[in-house]
Backbone as a ProteinNet text record, in pm:
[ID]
protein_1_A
[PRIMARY]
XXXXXXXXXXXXXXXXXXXXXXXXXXXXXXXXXXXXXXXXXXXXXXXXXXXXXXXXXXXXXXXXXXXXXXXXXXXXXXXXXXXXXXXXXXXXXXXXXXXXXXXXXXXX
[TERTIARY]
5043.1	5137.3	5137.3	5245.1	5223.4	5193.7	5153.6	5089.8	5205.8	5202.4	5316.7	5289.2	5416.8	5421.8	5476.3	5409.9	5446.4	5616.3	5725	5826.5	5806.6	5934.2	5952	5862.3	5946.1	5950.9	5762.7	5689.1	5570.4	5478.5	5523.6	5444.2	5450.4	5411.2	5393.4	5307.6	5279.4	5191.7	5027.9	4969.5	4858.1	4800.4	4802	4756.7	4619.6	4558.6	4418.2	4379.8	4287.2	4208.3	4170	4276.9	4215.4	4245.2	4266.9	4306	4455.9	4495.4	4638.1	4677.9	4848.7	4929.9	4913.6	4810.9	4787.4	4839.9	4916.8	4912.1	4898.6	4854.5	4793.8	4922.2	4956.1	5060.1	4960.3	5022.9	4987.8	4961	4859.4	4846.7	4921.7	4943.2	5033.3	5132.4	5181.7	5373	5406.2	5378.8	5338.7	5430.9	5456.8	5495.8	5381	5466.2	5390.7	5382.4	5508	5533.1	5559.2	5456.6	5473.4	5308.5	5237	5094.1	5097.1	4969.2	4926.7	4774.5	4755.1	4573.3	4609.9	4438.6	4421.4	4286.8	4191.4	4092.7	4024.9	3900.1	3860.1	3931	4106.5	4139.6	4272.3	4306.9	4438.7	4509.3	4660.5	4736	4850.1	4896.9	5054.4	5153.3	5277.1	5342.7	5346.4	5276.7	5325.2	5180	5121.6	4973.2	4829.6	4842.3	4733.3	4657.6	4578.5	4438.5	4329.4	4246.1	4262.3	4067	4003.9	3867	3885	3910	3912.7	4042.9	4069.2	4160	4061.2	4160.3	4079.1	4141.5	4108.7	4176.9	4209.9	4288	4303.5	4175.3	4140.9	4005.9	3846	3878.9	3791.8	3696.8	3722.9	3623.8	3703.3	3609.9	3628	3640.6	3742.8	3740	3747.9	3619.1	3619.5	3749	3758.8	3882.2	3921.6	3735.9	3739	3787.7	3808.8	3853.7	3990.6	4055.9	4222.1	4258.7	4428.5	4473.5	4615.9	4682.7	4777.8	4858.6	4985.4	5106.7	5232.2	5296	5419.7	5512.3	5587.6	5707.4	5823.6	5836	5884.9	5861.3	5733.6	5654.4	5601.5	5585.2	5531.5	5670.2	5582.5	5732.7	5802.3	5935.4	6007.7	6059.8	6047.9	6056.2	6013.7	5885.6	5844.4	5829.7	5938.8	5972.4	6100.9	6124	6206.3	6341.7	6258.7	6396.4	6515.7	6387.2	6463.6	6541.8	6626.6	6685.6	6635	6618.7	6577	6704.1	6696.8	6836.7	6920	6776.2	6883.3	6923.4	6879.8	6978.7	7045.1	7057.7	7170	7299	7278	7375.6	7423.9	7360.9	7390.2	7496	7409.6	7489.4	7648.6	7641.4	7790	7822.7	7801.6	7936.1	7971	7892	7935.7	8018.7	8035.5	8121.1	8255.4	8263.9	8384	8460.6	8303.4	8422.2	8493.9	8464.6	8522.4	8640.6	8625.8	8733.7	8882.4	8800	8911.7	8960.1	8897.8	8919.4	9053.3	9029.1	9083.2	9234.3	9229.2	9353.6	9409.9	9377.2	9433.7	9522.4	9400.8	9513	9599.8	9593.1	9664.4	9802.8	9796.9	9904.6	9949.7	9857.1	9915.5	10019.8
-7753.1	-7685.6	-7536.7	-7441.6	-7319.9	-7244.9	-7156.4	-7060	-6943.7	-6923.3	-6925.6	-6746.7	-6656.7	-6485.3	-6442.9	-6309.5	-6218.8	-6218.4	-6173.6	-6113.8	-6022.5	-5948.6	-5809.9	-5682.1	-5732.9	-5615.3	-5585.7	-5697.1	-5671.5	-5587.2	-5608.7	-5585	-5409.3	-5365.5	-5219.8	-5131.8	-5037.5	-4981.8	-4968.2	-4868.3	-4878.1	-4748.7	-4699	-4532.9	-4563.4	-4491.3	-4480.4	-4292	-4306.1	-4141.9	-4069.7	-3988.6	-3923.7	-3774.9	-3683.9	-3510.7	-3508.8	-3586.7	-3618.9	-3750.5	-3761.2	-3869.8	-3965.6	-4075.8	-4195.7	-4344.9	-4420.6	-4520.8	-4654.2	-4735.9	-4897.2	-4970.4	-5024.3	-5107	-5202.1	-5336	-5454	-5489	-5555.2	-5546.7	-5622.1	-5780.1	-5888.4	-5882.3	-5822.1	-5793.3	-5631.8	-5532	-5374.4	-5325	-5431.8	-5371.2	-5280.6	-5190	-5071.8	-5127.9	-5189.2	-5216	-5346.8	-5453.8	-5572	-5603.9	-5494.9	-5567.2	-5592	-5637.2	-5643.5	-5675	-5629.7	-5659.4	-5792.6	-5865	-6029.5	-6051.5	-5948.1	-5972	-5888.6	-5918.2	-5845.4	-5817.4	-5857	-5859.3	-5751.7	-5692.9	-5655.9	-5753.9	-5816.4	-5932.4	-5865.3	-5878	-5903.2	-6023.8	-6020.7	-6137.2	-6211.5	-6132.9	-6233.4	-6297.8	-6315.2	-6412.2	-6307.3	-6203.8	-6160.8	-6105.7	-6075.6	-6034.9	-5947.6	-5843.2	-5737.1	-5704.2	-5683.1	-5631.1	-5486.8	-5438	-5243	-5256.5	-5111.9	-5010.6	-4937.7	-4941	-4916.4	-4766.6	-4682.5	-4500.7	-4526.4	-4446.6	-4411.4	-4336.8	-4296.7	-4202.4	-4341.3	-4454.1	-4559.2	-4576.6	-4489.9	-4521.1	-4613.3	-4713.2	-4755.7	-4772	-4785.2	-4749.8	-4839.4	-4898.9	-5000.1	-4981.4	-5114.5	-5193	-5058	-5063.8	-4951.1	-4842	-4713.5	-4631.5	-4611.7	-4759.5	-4783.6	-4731.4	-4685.7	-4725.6	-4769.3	-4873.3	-4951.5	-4865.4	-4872.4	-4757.1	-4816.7	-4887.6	-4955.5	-4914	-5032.9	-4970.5	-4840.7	-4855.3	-4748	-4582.2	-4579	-4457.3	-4436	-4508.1	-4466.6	-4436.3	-4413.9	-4384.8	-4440.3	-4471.5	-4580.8	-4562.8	-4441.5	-4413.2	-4493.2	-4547.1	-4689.2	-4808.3	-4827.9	-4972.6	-5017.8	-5143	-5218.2	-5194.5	-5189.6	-5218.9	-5315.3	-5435.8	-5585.3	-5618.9	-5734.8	-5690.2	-5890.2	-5898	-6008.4	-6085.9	-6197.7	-6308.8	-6231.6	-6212	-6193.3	-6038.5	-5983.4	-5816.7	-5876.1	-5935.9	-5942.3	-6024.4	-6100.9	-6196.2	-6040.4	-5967.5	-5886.2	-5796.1	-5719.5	-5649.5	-5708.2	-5806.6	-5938.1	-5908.1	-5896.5	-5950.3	-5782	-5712.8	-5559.3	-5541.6	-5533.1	-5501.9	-5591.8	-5708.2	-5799.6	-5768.2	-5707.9	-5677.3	-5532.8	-5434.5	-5325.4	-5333	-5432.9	-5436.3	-5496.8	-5617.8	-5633.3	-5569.8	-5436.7	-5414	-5278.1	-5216.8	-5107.9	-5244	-5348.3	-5411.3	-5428.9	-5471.2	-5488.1	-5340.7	-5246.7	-5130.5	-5023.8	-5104.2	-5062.2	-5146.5	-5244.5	-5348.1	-5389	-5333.4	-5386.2	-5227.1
-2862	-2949	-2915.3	-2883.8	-2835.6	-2990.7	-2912	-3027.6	-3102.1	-3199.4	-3270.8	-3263.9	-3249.9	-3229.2	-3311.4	-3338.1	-3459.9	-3382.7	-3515.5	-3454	-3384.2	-3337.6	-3235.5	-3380.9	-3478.2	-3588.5	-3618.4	-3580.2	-3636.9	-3529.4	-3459.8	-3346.1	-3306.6	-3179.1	-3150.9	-3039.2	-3070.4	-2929.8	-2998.9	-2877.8	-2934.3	-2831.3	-2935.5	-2836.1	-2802.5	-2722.2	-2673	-2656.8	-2699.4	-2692.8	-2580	-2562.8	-2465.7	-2469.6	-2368.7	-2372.6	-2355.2	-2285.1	-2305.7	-2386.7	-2416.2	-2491.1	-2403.4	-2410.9	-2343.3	-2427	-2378.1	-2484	-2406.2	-2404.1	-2347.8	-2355.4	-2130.9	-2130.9	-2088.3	-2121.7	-2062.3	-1922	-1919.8	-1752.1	-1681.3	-1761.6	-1716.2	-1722.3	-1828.7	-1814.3	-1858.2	-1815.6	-1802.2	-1908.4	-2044	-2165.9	-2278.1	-2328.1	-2409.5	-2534.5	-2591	-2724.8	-2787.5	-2685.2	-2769.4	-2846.1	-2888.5	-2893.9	-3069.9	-3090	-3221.9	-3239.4	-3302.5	-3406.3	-3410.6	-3372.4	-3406.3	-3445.9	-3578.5	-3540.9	-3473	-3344.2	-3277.2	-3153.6	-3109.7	-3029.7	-3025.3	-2929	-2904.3	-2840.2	-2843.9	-2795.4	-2780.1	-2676.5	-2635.6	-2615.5	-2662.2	-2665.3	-2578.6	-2427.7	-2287.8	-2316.6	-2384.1	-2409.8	-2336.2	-2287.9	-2265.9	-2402.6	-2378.8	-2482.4	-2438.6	-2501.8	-2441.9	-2603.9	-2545.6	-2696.5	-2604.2	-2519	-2525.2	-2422	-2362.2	-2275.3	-2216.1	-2061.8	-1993.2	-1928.9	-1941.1	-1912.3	-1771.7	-1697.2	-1594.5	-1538.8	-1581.2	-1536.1	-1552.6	-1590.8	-1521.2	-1700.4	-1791.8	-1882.2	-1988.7	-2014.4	-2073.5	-2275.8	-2349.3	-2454.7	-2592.3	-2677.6	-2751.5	-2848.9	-2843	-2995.4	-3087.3	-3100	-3256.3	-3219.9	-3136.9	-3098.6	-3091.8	-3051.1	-3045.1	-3158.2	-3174.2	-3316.6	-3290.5	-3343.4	-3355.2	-3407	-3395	-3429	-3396.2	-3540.1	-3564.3	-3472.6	-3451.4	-3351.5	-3359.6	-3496.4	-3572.6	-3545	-3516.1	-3554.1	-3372.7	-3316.7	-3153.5	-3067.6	-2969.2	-2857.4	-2819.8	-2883.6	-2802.3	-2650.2	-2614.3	-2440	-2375.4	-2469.8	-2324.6	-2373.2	-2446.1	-2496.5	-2417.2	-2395.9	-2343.9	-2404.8	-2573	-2666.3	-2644.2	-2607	-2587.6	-2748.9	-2752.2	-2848.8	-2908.6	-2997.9	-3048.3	-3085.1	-3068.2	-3111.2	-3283.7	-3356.7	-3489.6	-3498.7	-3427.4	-3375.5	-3296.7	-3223.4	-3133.5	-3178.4	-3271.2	-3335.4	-3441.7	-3507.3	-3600.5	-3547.5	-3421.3	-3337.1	-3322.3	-3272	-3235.5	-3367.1	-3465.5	-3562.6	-3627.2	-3599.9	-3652	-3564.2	-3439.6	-3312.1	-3360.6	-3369.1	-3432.1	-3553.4	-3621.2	-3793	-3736.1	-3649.2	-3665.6	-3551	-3474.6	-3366.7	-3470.8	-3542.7	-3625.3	-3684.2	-3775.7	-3874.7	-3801.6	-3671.9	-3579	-3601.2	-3540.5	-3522.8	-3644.8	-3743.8	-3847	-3904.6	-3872.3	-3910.9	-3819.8	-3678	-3585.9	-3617.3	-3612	-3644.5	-3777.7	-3886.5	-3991.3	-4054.2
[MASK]
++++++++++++++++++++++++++++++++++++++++++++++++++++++++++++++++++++++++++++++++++++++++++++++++++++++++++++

């Protein structure tokens, strides 16, 4: 049975500590903003799993040190800003009501 994923909406980045703005991409699919808390784990939607981050500078940095930071509130510069079926169906029908709504009062 596959293992069942937070939505897009729950999910997010996850800065790591350092002297500069560092934040933890995935190693398996080099996304910024699909992770989440599981426990003692960091997880990303492509199924990897992750107990620290690992700096560019080689040191390594425990769980506890991380901090998780809603999608909302982190950088979306390095998000995909893939768009999930029920934004995208939402998107579709706002675009439809206003195309109609331009024709209706172009023509009506």
């Amino acid at each position: 049975m596959p293992e069942e994923l937070p939505p897009l909406d729950a999910c997010g980045f996850v800065r790591v500590p350092a002297d500069t703005e560092l934040w933890m991409r995935c190693d398996a699919c080099d996304k910024s903003d699909h992770f989440w808390l599981d426990g003692e784990l960091i997880r990303c939607r492509c199924g990897a799993r992750y107990g620290f981050a690992l700096r560019p500078d080689g040191v390594q940095v425990p769980l506890s040190d991380l901090t998780f930071v809603d999608f909302d509130e982190g950088p979306k510069q390095l998000a995909d800003l893939e768009l999930d079926p029920k934004r995208l169906v939402a998107l579709v029908l706002l675009v439809v009501a206003i195309a109609g709504g331009l024709a209706w009062w172009v023509l009506g």
